[in-house]
């Protein structure tokens, strides 16, 4: 099997495992939000969201984002059988990241009163007192997740991050809220979910990763930090993209509006499910093949086409019926966020269609460009927020984030082309976009029928998916790589299910 074929199969198999994990995590995550929005008031949920935003931002700074060095250095060490250096890389990132996070926890506790006063939310002081424990726990989880990405073992990541964490969160939060804990039940569920998942991840490493029991070799902390330091700022600034909207909405409006925007942001975030599934395996695959432009181009084009192809039907569904899904998944109170949801979906769709350009740059070692792009992202987002949110509220925040995501994704694509003359554009990607026109028209006709939220919510995605598959077949949007992967899946299942879907008479491969 050629290196290219092996790369396609690795990206498909490990990306597929991560996709299933993300689907499970998103489903459980929505379960948590659905429980929260029904068992506590929008104001209480807004305070929870505001507190979580503050501690996640603090964690991104305090941890130095050092964990992002793991899936850059470890794949390179493993490809040359330097297991001792790979082990030491994990040890050093854990000690540096957790140690700095503990310092960050202390600082956050000292500042909790001032933060509560800033946002005019007295309850926020108590929320931050308990939520401060999240800093070292979240750092541990992200470090372990990056490690599983680097060794291409997505199944461990799925169990730890996508199953144990959200499932524990739901069970614990439900139990605590039922006992009258209110917003503190949500906090307890969030923290204990992290504890259980981190314990599992550490156990798996020492049981399943044989070379972790060998002697470690010295690695340069300076090398780790020199790679990570631009990502420290980039990570902290990037966190602002997810949190700056909440901060500005909370400052100019109130906690109820923060809660409404939160559900729109979460629902729109589903568009990143495919990108976030391929990106973790994509970065180490780029890191280990930095010198081969042909391999890099093929992997980038393939990843971008898969991400676009699988993201389009989700985007079309949410764009055609935003009120329907906000009402079904949450309550009627949250349909006020429908315009913000549409703006966010458009921004995420365009950003996803640029492919994993951020991971491409990081895999090639250009972390300073990652920092630059993140600065552009948060600057555009922040300026537009300050202009639009005071006047238009959460709708302005959605527009600001959507525009910022679009601009930054485009900048990343241009940088990759200028650095390595690599572009994701090809005829196959163009066919995917053409195929997306049919489900838009068919789905719009379904919405016009006025069937009610439940019927529309069930029927619309089915109609969109079926018409999209038919359109892809007509435009020959499925490629040889798709057919090979479909054949592999069918061989494993023992039934010919996916191959007939992606294979047309004029595109059968041998």
mmCIF file of C-alpha atoms in Angstrom, residues 18-372:
data_model
loop_
_atom_site.group_PDB
_atom_site.id
_atom_site.type_symbol
_atom_site.label_atom_id
_atom_site.label_comp_id
_atom_site.label_asym_id
_atom_site.label_seq_id
_atom_site.Cartn_x
_atom_site.Cartn_y
_atom_site.Cartn_z
ATOM 1 C CA UNK A 18 -13.288 10.957 16.343
ATOM 2 C CA UNK A 19 -16.455 11.903 14.419
ATOM 3 C CA UNK A 20 -18.486 9.256 16.230
ATOM 4 C CA UNK A 21 -17.035 10.518 19.493
ATOM 5 C CA UNK A 22 -17.911 14.111 18.653
ATOM 6 C CA UNK A 23 -21.449 13.127 17.720
ATOM 7 C CA UNK A 24 -21.790 11.331 21.050
ATOM 8 C CA UNK A 25 -20.229 14.240 22.978
ATOM 9 C CA UNK A 26 -22.416 16.811 21.213
ATOM 10 C CA UNK A 27 -25.504 14.724 21.900
ATOM 11 C CA UNK A 28 -24.626 14.409 25.575
ATOM 12 C CA UNK A 29 -23.639 18.071 25.641
ATOM 13 C CA UNK A 30 -27.041 19.072 24.347
ATOM 14 C CA UNK A 31 -28.550 16.796 26.954
ATOM 15 C CA UNK A 32 -26.697 18.756 29.618
ATOM 16 C CA UNK A 33 -27.854 22.095 28.188
ATOM 17 C CA UNK A 34 -31.424 20.831 27.770
ATOM 18 C CA UNK A 35 -31.481 19.829 31.444
ATOM 19 C CA UNK A 36 -29.885 23.117 32.486
ATOM 20 C CA UNK A 37 -32.278 25.304 30.517
ATOM 21 C CA UNK A 38 -35.271 23.462 31.953
ATOM 22 C CA UNK A 39 -34.205 23.073 35.584
ATOM 23 C CA UNK A 40 -32.652 26.501 36.169
ATOM 24 C CA UNK A 41 -33.744 29.959 35.026
ATOM 25 C CA UNK A 42 -32.203 31.683 31.969
ATOM 26 C CA UNK A 43 -30.545 34.111 34.397
ATOM 27 C CA UNK A 44 -28.945 31.297 36.425
ATOM 28 C CA UNK A 45 -27.810 29.541 33.265
ATOM 29 C CA UNK A 46 -26.396 32.838 32.046
ATOM 30 C CA UNK A 47 -24.347 33.226 35.246
ATOM 31 C CA UNK A 48 -23.073 29.653 34.832
ATOM 32 C CA UNK A 49 -22.076 30.460 31.233
ATOM 33 C CA UNK A 50 -20.369 33.693 32.259
ATOM 34 C CA UNK A 51 -18.419 31.956 35.041
ATOM 35 C CA UNK A 52 -17.399 29.126 32.716
ATOM 36 C CA UNK A 53 -16.249 31.625 30.082
ATOM 37 C CA UNK A 54 -14.059 33.437 32.607
ATOM 38 C CA UNK A 55 -12.341 30.297 33.922
ATOM 39 C CA UNK A 56 -11.802 28.816 30.443
ATOM 40 C CA UNK A 57 -10.169 32.050 29.362
ATOM 41 C CA UNK A 58 -8.001 32.044 32.500
ATOM 42 C CA UNK A 59 -7.066 28.403 31.894
ATOM 43 C CA UNK A 60 -5.948 29.155 28.344
ATOM 44 C CA UNK A 61 -3.498 31.746 29.657
ATOM 45 C CA UNK A 62 -2.357 29.953 32.809
ATOM 46 C CA UNK A 63 -1.620 26.593 31.152
ATOM 47 C CA UNK A 64 0.646 28.332 28.594
ATOM 48 C CA UNK A 65 -1.162 26.144 26.001
ATOM 49 C CA UNK A 66 1.898 23.909 26.318
ATOM 50 C CA UNK A 67 -0.210 20.835 25.566
ATOM 51 C CA UNK A 68 -0.337 21.973 21.938
ATOM 52 C CA UNK A 69 3.336 21.026 21.644
ATOM 53 C CA UNK A 70 2.543 17.353 22.169
ATOM 54 C CA UNK A 71 0.929 16.535 18.825
ATOM 55 C CA UNK A 72 3.747 18.383 17.044
ATOM 56 C CA UNK A 73 6.799 16.837 18.719
ATOM 57 C CA UNK A 74 5.582 13.377 19.759
ATOM 58 C CA UNK A 75 4.700 12.193 16.201
ATOM 59 C CA UNK A 76 8.180 13.207 15.041
ATOM 60 C CA UNK A 77 9.853 11.331 17.911
ATOM 61 C CA UNK A 78 7.717 8.241 17.349
ATOM 62 C CA UNK A 79 8.442 8.191 13.601
ATOM 63 C CA UNK A 80 12.160 7.895 14.463
ATOM 64 C CA UNK A 81 11.544 5.458 17.385
ATOM 65 C CA UNK A 82 12.743 7.959 20.019
ATOM 66 C CA UNK A 83 10.292 6.718 22.634
ATOM 67 C CA UNK A 84 12.207 8.164 25.572
ATOM 68 C CA UNK A 85 11.955 11.657 24.124
ATOM 69 C CA UNK A 86 8.248 11.181 23.407
ATOM 70 C CA UNK A 87 7.685 10.143 27.035
ATOM 71 C CA UNK A 88 9.665 13.085 28.379
ATOM 72 C CA UNK A 89 7.682 15.470 26.180
ATOM 73 C CA UNK A 90 4.458 14.317 27.832
ATOM 74 C CA UNK A 91 5.971 14.504 31.328
ATOM 75 C CA UNK A 92 7.318 18.013 30.811
ATOM 76 C CA UNK A 93 4.130 19.377 29.310
ATOM 77 C CA UNK A 94 2.098 17.925 32.174
ATOM 78 C CA UNK A 95 4.339 19.380 34.866
ATOM 79 C CA UNK A 96 4.596 22.824 33.253
ATOM 80 C CA UNK A 97 0.929 23.073 32.292
ATOM 81 C CA UNK A 98 -0.554 21.837 35.571
ATOM 82 C CA UNK A 99 1.900 23.816 37.694
ATOM 83 C CA UNK A 100 1.070 27.059 35.926
ATOM 84 C CA UNK A 101 -2.658 26.281 36.077
ATOM 85 C CA UNK A 102 -2.497 25.964 39.853
ATOM 86 C CA UNK A 103 -0.914 29.418 40.017
ATOM 87 C CA UNK A 104 -3.718 30.663 37.774
ATOM 88 C CA UNK A 105 -6.290 29.169 40.139
ATOM 89 C CA UNK A 106 -4.888 31.169 43.042
ATOM 90 C CA UNK A 107 -4.907 34.404 41.025
ATOM 91 C CA UNK A 108 -8.494 33.824 39.899
ATOM 92 C CA UNK A 109 -9.610 33.292 43.495
ATOM 93 C CA UNK A 110 -8.012 36.593 44.477
ATOM 94 C CA UNK A 111 -9.828 38.425 41.669
ATOM 95 C CA UNK A 112 -13.283 36.841 42.004
ATOM 96 C CA UNK A 113 -14.796 39.788 43.925
ATOM 97 C CA UNK A 114 -13.631 42.332 41.355
ATOM 98 C CA UNK A 115 -14.975 40.216 38.471
ATOM 99 C CA UNK A 116 -18.384 39.891 40.145
ATOM 100 C CA UNK A 117 -18.494 43.669 40.562
ATOM 101 C CA UNK A 118 -17.430 44.261 36.945
ATOM 102 C CA UNK A 119 -20.345 42.227 35.575
ATOM 103 C CA UNK A 120 -22.788 43.408 38.292
ATOM 104 C CA UNK A 121 -23.568 39.783 39.236
ATOM 105 C CA UNK A 122 -23.075 39.177 43.010
ATOM 106 C CA UNK A 123 -23.644 35.415 42.599
ATOM 107 C CA UNK A 124 -20.690 35.268 40.205
ATOM 108 C CA UNK A 125 -18.304 35.520 43.180
ATOM 109 C CA UNK A 126 -19.465 32.167 44.596
ATOM 110 C CA UNK A 127 -19.602 30.612 41.141
ATOM 111 C CA UNK A 128 -15.952 31.509 40.485
ATOM 112 C CA UNK A 129 -14.904 30.213 43.925
ATOM 113 C CA UNK A 130 -15.907 26.676 42.932
ATOM 114 C CA UNK A 131 -15.205 26.966 39.206
ATOM 115 C CA UNK A 132 -11.565 27.926 39.845
ATOM 116 C CA UNK A 133 -10.843 24.211 40.350
ATOM 117 C CA UNK A 134 -11.488 23.769 36.642
ATOM 118 C CA UNK A 135 -8.126 25.297 35.641
ATOM 119 C CA UNK A 136 -5.803 22.368 36.492
ATOM 120 C CA UNK A 137 -8.451 19.764 35.604
ATOM 121 C CA UNK A 138 -9.069 21.241 32.147
ATOM 122 C CA UNK A 139 -5.316 21.455 31.540
ATOM 123 C CA UNK A 140 -4.941 17.760 32.384
ATOM 124 C CA UNK A 141 -7.780 16.813 30.051
ATOM 125 C CA UNK A 142 -6.406 18.838 27.141
ATOM 126 C CA UNK A 143 -2.917 17.409 27.638
ATOM 127 C CA UNK A 144 -4.194 13.834 27.618
ATOM 128 C CA UNK A 145 -6.380 14.563 24.588
ATOM 129 C CA UNK A 146 -3.404 15.974 22.654
ATOM 130 C CA UNK A 147 -1.369 12.899 23.600
ATOM 131 C CA UNK A 148 -3.979 10.480 22.257
ATOM 132 C CA UNK A 149 -4.128 12.579 19.062
ATOM 133 C CA UNK A 150 -0.353 12.334 18.665
ATOM 134 C CA UNK A 151 -0.294 8.526 18.937
ATOM 135 C CA UNK A 152 -3.351 8.281 16.632
ATOM 136 C CA UNK A 153 -5.491 6.435 19.170
ATOM 137 C CA UNK A 154 -8.778 8.264 18.816
ATOM 138 C CA UNK A 155 -10.719 5.499 20.563
ATOM 139 C CA UNK A 156 -9.094 6.407 23.887
ATOM 140 C CA UNK A 157 -9.872 10.066 23.324
ATOM 141 C CA UNK A 158 -13.478 9.225 22.502
ATOM 142 C CA UNK A 159 -14.026 7.248 25.700
ATOM 143 C CA UNK A 160 -12.253 9.797 27.900
ATOM 144 C CA UNK A 161 -13.329 13.144 26.476
ATOM 145 C CA UNK A 162 -16.474 12.371 24.510
ATOM 146 C CA UNK A 163 -18.152 9.757 26.696
ATOM 147 C CA UNK A 164 -17.081 9.727 30.337
ATOM 148 C CA UNK A 165 -16.791 13.497 30.671
ATOM 149 C CA UNK A 166 -20.209 14.590 29.305
ATOM 150 C CA UNK A 167 -22.088 11.545 30.631
ATOM 151 C CA UNK A 168 -20.761 12.058 34.157
ATOM 152 C CA UNK A 169 -21.569 15.757 33.863
ATOM 153 C CA UNK A 170 -25.212 15.043 33.038
ATOM 154 C CA UNK A 171 -25.723 12.428 35.758
ATOM 155 C CA UNK A 172 -24.050 14.412 38.522
ATOM 156 C CA UNK A 173 -25.651 17.733 37.545
ATOM 157 C CA UNK A 174 -29.131 16.200 37.356
ATOM 158 C CA UNK A 175 -28.731 14.588 40.768
ATOM 159 C CA UNK A 176 -27.438 17.782 42.387
ATOM 160 C CA UNK A 177 -30.063 20.046 40.820
ATOM 161 C CA UNK A 178 -32.777 17.603 41.891
ATOM 162 C CA UNK A 179 -31.531 18.055 45.453
ATOM 163 C CA UNK A 180 -31.922 21.834 45.142
ATOM 164 C CA UNK A 181 -28.339 22.829 44.285
ATOM 165 C CA UNK A 182 -29.418 25.061 41.381
ATOM 166 C CA UNK A 183 -26.573 26.640 39.425
ATOM 167 C CA UNK A 184 -24.048 24.984 41.767
ATOM 168 C CA UNK A 185 -25.366 21.606 40.639
ATOM 169 C CA UNK A 186 -24.288 22.523 37.102
ATOM 170 C CA UNK A 187 -20.837 23.465 38.395
ATOM 171 C CA UNK A 188 -20.521 20.237 40.386
ATOM 172 C CA UNK A 189 -21.470 18.165 37.352
ATOM 173 C CA UNK A 190 -18.942 19.991 35.174
ATOM 174 C CA UNK A 191 -16.079 19.511 37.643
ATOM 175 C CA UNK A 192 -16.743 15.854 38.500
ATOM 176 C CA UNK A 193 -17.079 14.996 34.815
ATOM 177 C CA UNK A 194 -13.536 16.296 34.336
ATOM 178 C CA UNK A 195 -12.247 14.350 37.357
ATOM 179 C CA UNK A 196 -13.622 11.018 36.136
ATOM 180 C CA UNK A 197 -12.369 11.472 32.570
ATOM 181 C CA UNK A 198 -8.847 12.522 33.645
ATOM 182 C CA UNK A 199 -8.529 9.487 35.917
ATOM 183 C CA UNK A 200 -9.527 7.222 33.037
ATOM 184 C CA UNK A 201 -7.041 8.868 30.651
ATOM 185 C CA UNK A 202 -4.102 8.488 33.043
ATOM 186 C CA UNK A 203 -4.930 4.817 33.651
ATOM 187 C CA UNK A 204 -5.122 4.105 29.906
ATOM 188 C CA UNK A 205 -1.733 5.689 29.247
ATOM 189 C CA UNK A 206 0.076 3.540 31.772
ATOM 190 C CA UNK A 207 -1.748 0.341 30.833
ATOM 191 C CA UNK A 208 -1.971 0.568 27.027
ATOM 192 C CA UNK A 209 1.043 2.649 25.932
ATOM 193 C CA UNK A 210 3.974 0.266 26.389
ATOM 194 C CA UNK A 211 6.772 2.727 25.745
ATOM 195 C CA UNK A 212 5.575 4.951 28.595
ATOM 196 C CA UNK A 213 7.096 2.364 30.955
ATOM 197 C CA UNK A 214 10.563 2.805 29.412
ATOM 198 C CA UNK A 215 13.268 5.205 30.519
ATOM 199 C CA UNK A 216 12.772 8.774 29.403
ATOM 200 C CA UNK A 217 15.365 10.831 27.531
ATOM 201 C CA UNK A 218 15.958 14.531 27.974
ATOM 202 C CA UNK A 219 14.196 16.955 25.682
ATOM 203 C CA UNK A 220 14.608 20.688 25.510
ATOM 204 C CA UNK A 221 11.986 22.566 27.474
ATOM 205 C CA UNK A 222 13.139 25.563 25.500
ATOM 206 C CA UNK A 223 12.095 23.792 22.307
ATOM 207 C CA UNK A 224 8.679 22.970 23.735
ATOM 208 C CA UNK A 225 8.166 26.517 24.940
ATOM 209 C CA UNK A 226 9.472 28.150 21.757
ATOM 210 C CA UNK A 227 6.886 26.217 19.783
ATOM 211 C CA UNK A 228 4.136 26.735 22.353
ATOM 212 C CA UNK A 229 4.667 30.369 23.386
ATOM 213 C CA UNK A 230 3.056 31.834 20.230
ATOM 214 C CA UNK A 231 0.237 29.345 20.836
ATOM 215 C CA UNK A 232 -0.084 30.546 24.438
ATOM 216 C CA UNK A 233 -1.140 33.941 23.200
ATOM 217 C CA UNK A 234 -3.032 32.422 20.280
ATOM 218 C CA UNK A 235 -4.866 30.032 22.602
ATOM 219 C CA UNK A 236 -5.738 32.744 25.086
ATOM 220 C CA UNK A 237 -6.830 35.081 22.317
ATOM 221 C CA UNK A 238 -8.773 32.329 20.536
ATOM 222 C CA UNK A 239 -10.644 31.620 23.741
ATOM 223 C CA UNK A 240 -11.792 35.209 23.591
ATOM 224 C CA UNK A 241 -13.608 34.407 20.347
ATOM 225 C CA UNK A 242 -15.809 31.969 22.198
ATOM 226 C CA UNK A 243 -16.039 34.111 25.325
ATOM 227 C CA UNK A 244 -15.805 37.748 24.181
ATOM 228 C CA UNK A 245 -19.379 37.652 22.925
ATOM 229 C CA UNK A 246 -20.553 36.521 26.361
ATOM 230 C CA UNK A 247 -18.467 39.175 28.125
ATOM 231 C CA UNK A 248 -19.773 42.021 25.965
ATOM 232 C CA UNK A 249 -23.389 40.778 25.978
ATOM 233 C CA UNK A 250 -23.193 40.384 29.769
ATOM 234 C CA UNK A 251 -21.765 43.889 30.154
ATOM 235 C CA UNK A 252 -24.234 45.711 27.892
ATOM 236 C CA UNK A 253 -27.333 43.565 28.396
ATOM 237 C CA UNK A 254 -27.601 40.846 31.063
ATOM 238 C CA UNK A 255 -27.267 37.223 32.088
ATOM 239 C CA UNK A 256 -30.549 36.171 30.404
ATOM 240 C CA UNK A 257 -29.234 37.346 27.017
ATOM 241 C CA UNK A 258 -25.954 35.536 27.692
ATOM 242 C CA UNK A 259 -27.899 32.321 28.216
ATOM 243 C CA UNK A 260 -29.876 32.805 24.994
ATOM 244 C CA UNK A 261 -26.749 33.448 22.967
ATOM 245 C CA UNK A 262 -25.059 30.438 24.558
ATOM 246 C CA UNK A 263 -27.603 27.998 23.116
ATOM 247 C CA UNK A 264 -27.287 29.552 19.639
ATOM 248 C CA UNK A 265 -23.506 29.312 19.858
ATOM 249 C CA UNK A 266 -23.695 25.664 20.927
ATOM 250 C CA UNK A 267 -26.143 24.744 18.179
ATOM 251 C CA UNK A 268 -24.093 26.489 15.479
ATOM 252 C CA UNK A 269 -20.978 24.775 16.826
ATOM 253 C CA UNK A 270 -22.308 21.501 15.394
ATOM 254 C CA UNK A 271 -20.985 22.656 12.047
ATOM 255 C CA UNK A 272 -17.467 22.156 13.375
ATOM 256 C CA UNK A 273 -18.093 18.518 14.258
ATOM 257 C CA UNK A 274 -16.419 17.160 11.105
ATOM 258 C CA UNK A 275 -13.583 19.715 11.149
ATOM 259 C CA UNK A 276 -12.924 18.955 14.817
ATOM 260 C CA UNK A 277 -12.898 15.229 14.050
ATOM 261 C CA UNK A 278 -10.339 15.394 11.249
ATOM 262 C CA UNK A 279 -8.137 18.173 12.676
ATOM 263 C CA UNK A 280 -6.676 16.138 15.600
ATOM 264 C CA UNK A 281 -5.405 13.377 13.306
ATOM 265 C CA UNK A 282 -4.548 15.831 10.504
ATOM 266 C CA UNK A 283 -1.968 17.836 12.454
ATOM 267 C CA UNK A 284 0.346 14.888 13.370
ATOM 268 C CA UNK A 285 0.001 13.570 9.807
ATOM 269 C CA UNK A 286 1.224 16.928 8.503
ATOM 270 C CA UNK A 287 3.981 17.143 11.115
ATOM 271 C CA UNK A 288 5.468 13.798 10.096
ATOM 272 C CA UNK A 289 5.416 14.661 6.340
ATOM 273 C CA UNK A 290 6.577 18.287 6.392
ATOM 274 C CA UNK A 291 9.058 17.935 3.530
ATOM 275 C CA UNK A 292 6.754 16.244 0.975
ATOM 276 C CA UNK A 293 4.659 18.926 -0.717
ATOM 277 C CA UNK A 294 2.781 16.418 -2.892
ATOM 278 C CA UNK A 295 1.600 14.422 0.136
ATOM 279 C CA UNK A 296 0.732 17.603 1.995
ATOM 280 C CA UNK A 297 -1.353 18.881 -0.942
ATOM 281 C CA UNK A 298 -3.264 15.626 -1.336
ATOM 282 C CA UNK A 299 -4.010 15.390 2.376
ATOM 283 C CA UNK A 300 -5.102 19.021 2.605
ATOM 284 C CA UNK A 301 -7.371 18.772 -0.436
ATOM 285 C CA UNK A 302 -8.896 15.512 0.750
ATOM 286 C CA UNK A 303 -9.495 16.768 4.289
ATOM 287 C CA UNK A 304 -11.039 20.016 3.025
ATOM 288 C CA UNK A 305 -13.396 18.215 0.653
ATOM 289 C CA UNK A 306 -14.521 15.730 3.305
ATOM 290 C CA UNK A 307 -15.107 18.509 5.819
ATOM 291 C CA UNK A 308 -17.098 20.600 3.337
ATOM 292 C CA UNK A 309 -19.105 17.656 2.030
ATOM 293 C CA UNK A 310 -20.170 16.472 5.486
ATOM 294 C CA UNK A 311 -20.752 19.951 6.929
ATOM 295 C CA UNK A 312 -23.077 21.266 4.203
ATOM 296 C CA UNK A 313 -26.201 19.231 5.113
ATOM 297 C CA UNK A 314 -25.950 20.278 8.780
ATOM 298 C CA UNK A 315 -25.644 23.935 7.790
ATOM 299 C CA UNK A 316 -28.521 23.799 5.335
ATOM 300 C CA UNK A 317 -30.790 22.212 7.949
ATOM 301 C CA UNK A 318 -30.098 24.875 10.583
ATOM 302 C CA UNK A 319 -30.275 27.761 8.105
ATOM 303 C CA UNK A 320 -33.700 26.730 6.843
ATOM 304 C CA UNK A 321 -35.336 26.174 10.240
ATOM 305 C CA UNK A 322 -33.468 27.917 13.098
ATOM 306 C CA UNK A 323 -36.588 28.529 15.203
ATOM 307 C CA UNK A 324 -37.645 24.914 14.893
ATOM 308 C CA UNK A 325 -34.495 23.474 16.427
ATOM 309 C CA UNK A 326 -34.101 26.151 19.090
ATOM 310 C CA UNK A 327 -37.655 25.455 20.213
ATOM 311 C CA UNK A 328 -37.369 21.657 20.134
ATOM 312 C CA UNK A 329 -33.976 21.346 21.783
ATOM 313 C CA UNK A 330 -34.443 24.107 24.343
ATOM 314 C CA UNK A 331 -37.630 26.132 24.953
ATOM 315 C CA UNK A 332 -39.610 28.881 23.227
ATOM 316 C CA UNK A 333 -37.669 31.454 25.290
ATOM 317 C CA UNK A 334 -34.556 30.708 23.264
ATOM 318 C CA UNK A 335 -36.073 31.271 19.800
ATOM 319 C CA UNK A 336 -35.082 34.912 20.263
ATOM 320 C CA UNK A 337 -31.597 33.732 19.301
ATOM 321 C CA UNK A 338 -32.640 32.530 15.811
ATOM 322 C CA UNK A 339 -31.074 35.456 13.905
ATOM 323 C CA UNK A 340 -27.830 35.054 15.844
ATOM 324 C CA UNK A 341 -27.920 31.340 15.043
ATOM 325 C CA UNK A 342 -28.205 31.992 11.292
ATOM 326 C CA UNK A 343 -25.267 34.422 11.352
ATOM 327 C CA UNK A 344 -23.121 31.957 13.315
ATOM 328 C CA UNK A 345 -24.023 29.042 11.018
ATOM 329 C CA UNK A 346 -22.982 30.993 7.921
ATOM 330 C CA UNK A 347 -19.684 31.965 9.534
ATOM 331 C CA UNK A 348 -18.928 28.428 10.676
ATOM 332 C CA UNK A 349 -19.863 26.969 7.288
ATOM 333 C CA UNK A 350 -17.503 29.261 5.398
ATOM 334 C CA UNK A 351 -14.753 28.698 7.957
ATOM 335 C CA UNK A 352 -15.153 24.910 7.779
ATOM 336 C CA UNK A 353 -15.058 25.018 3.968
ATOM 337 C CA UNK A 354 -11.517 26.417 4.157
ATOM 338 C CA UNK A 355 -10.510 23.083 5.687
ATOM 339 C CA UNK A 356 -8.097 22.506 8.575
ATOM 340 C CA UNK A 357 -5.902 25.451 7.591
ATOM 341 C CA UNK A 358 -5.010 26.184 11.219
ATOM 342 C CA UNK A 359 -3.771 22.633 11.830
ATOM 343 C CA UNK A 360 -1.899 22.781 8.516
ATOM 344 C CA UNK A 361 0.054 25.816 9.709
ATOM 345 C CA UNK A 362 0.698 24.320 13.159
ATOM 346 C CA UNK A 363 1.760 20.988 11.659
ATOM 347 C CA UNK A 364 4.291 22.834 9.501
ATOM 348 C CA UNK A 365 5.615 24.627 12.584
ATOM 349 C CA UNK A 366 4.298 28.117 11.740
ATOM 350 C CA UNK A 367 2.927 28.899 15.177
ATOM 351 C CA UNK A 368 3.644 32.614 14.808
ATOM 352 C CA UNK A 369 1.231 32.723 11.888
ATOM 353 C CA UNK A 370 -1.299 30.928 14.075
ATOM 354 C CA UNK A 371 -0.853 33.720 16.602
ATOM 355 C CA UNK A 372 -1.232 36.384 13.899
#
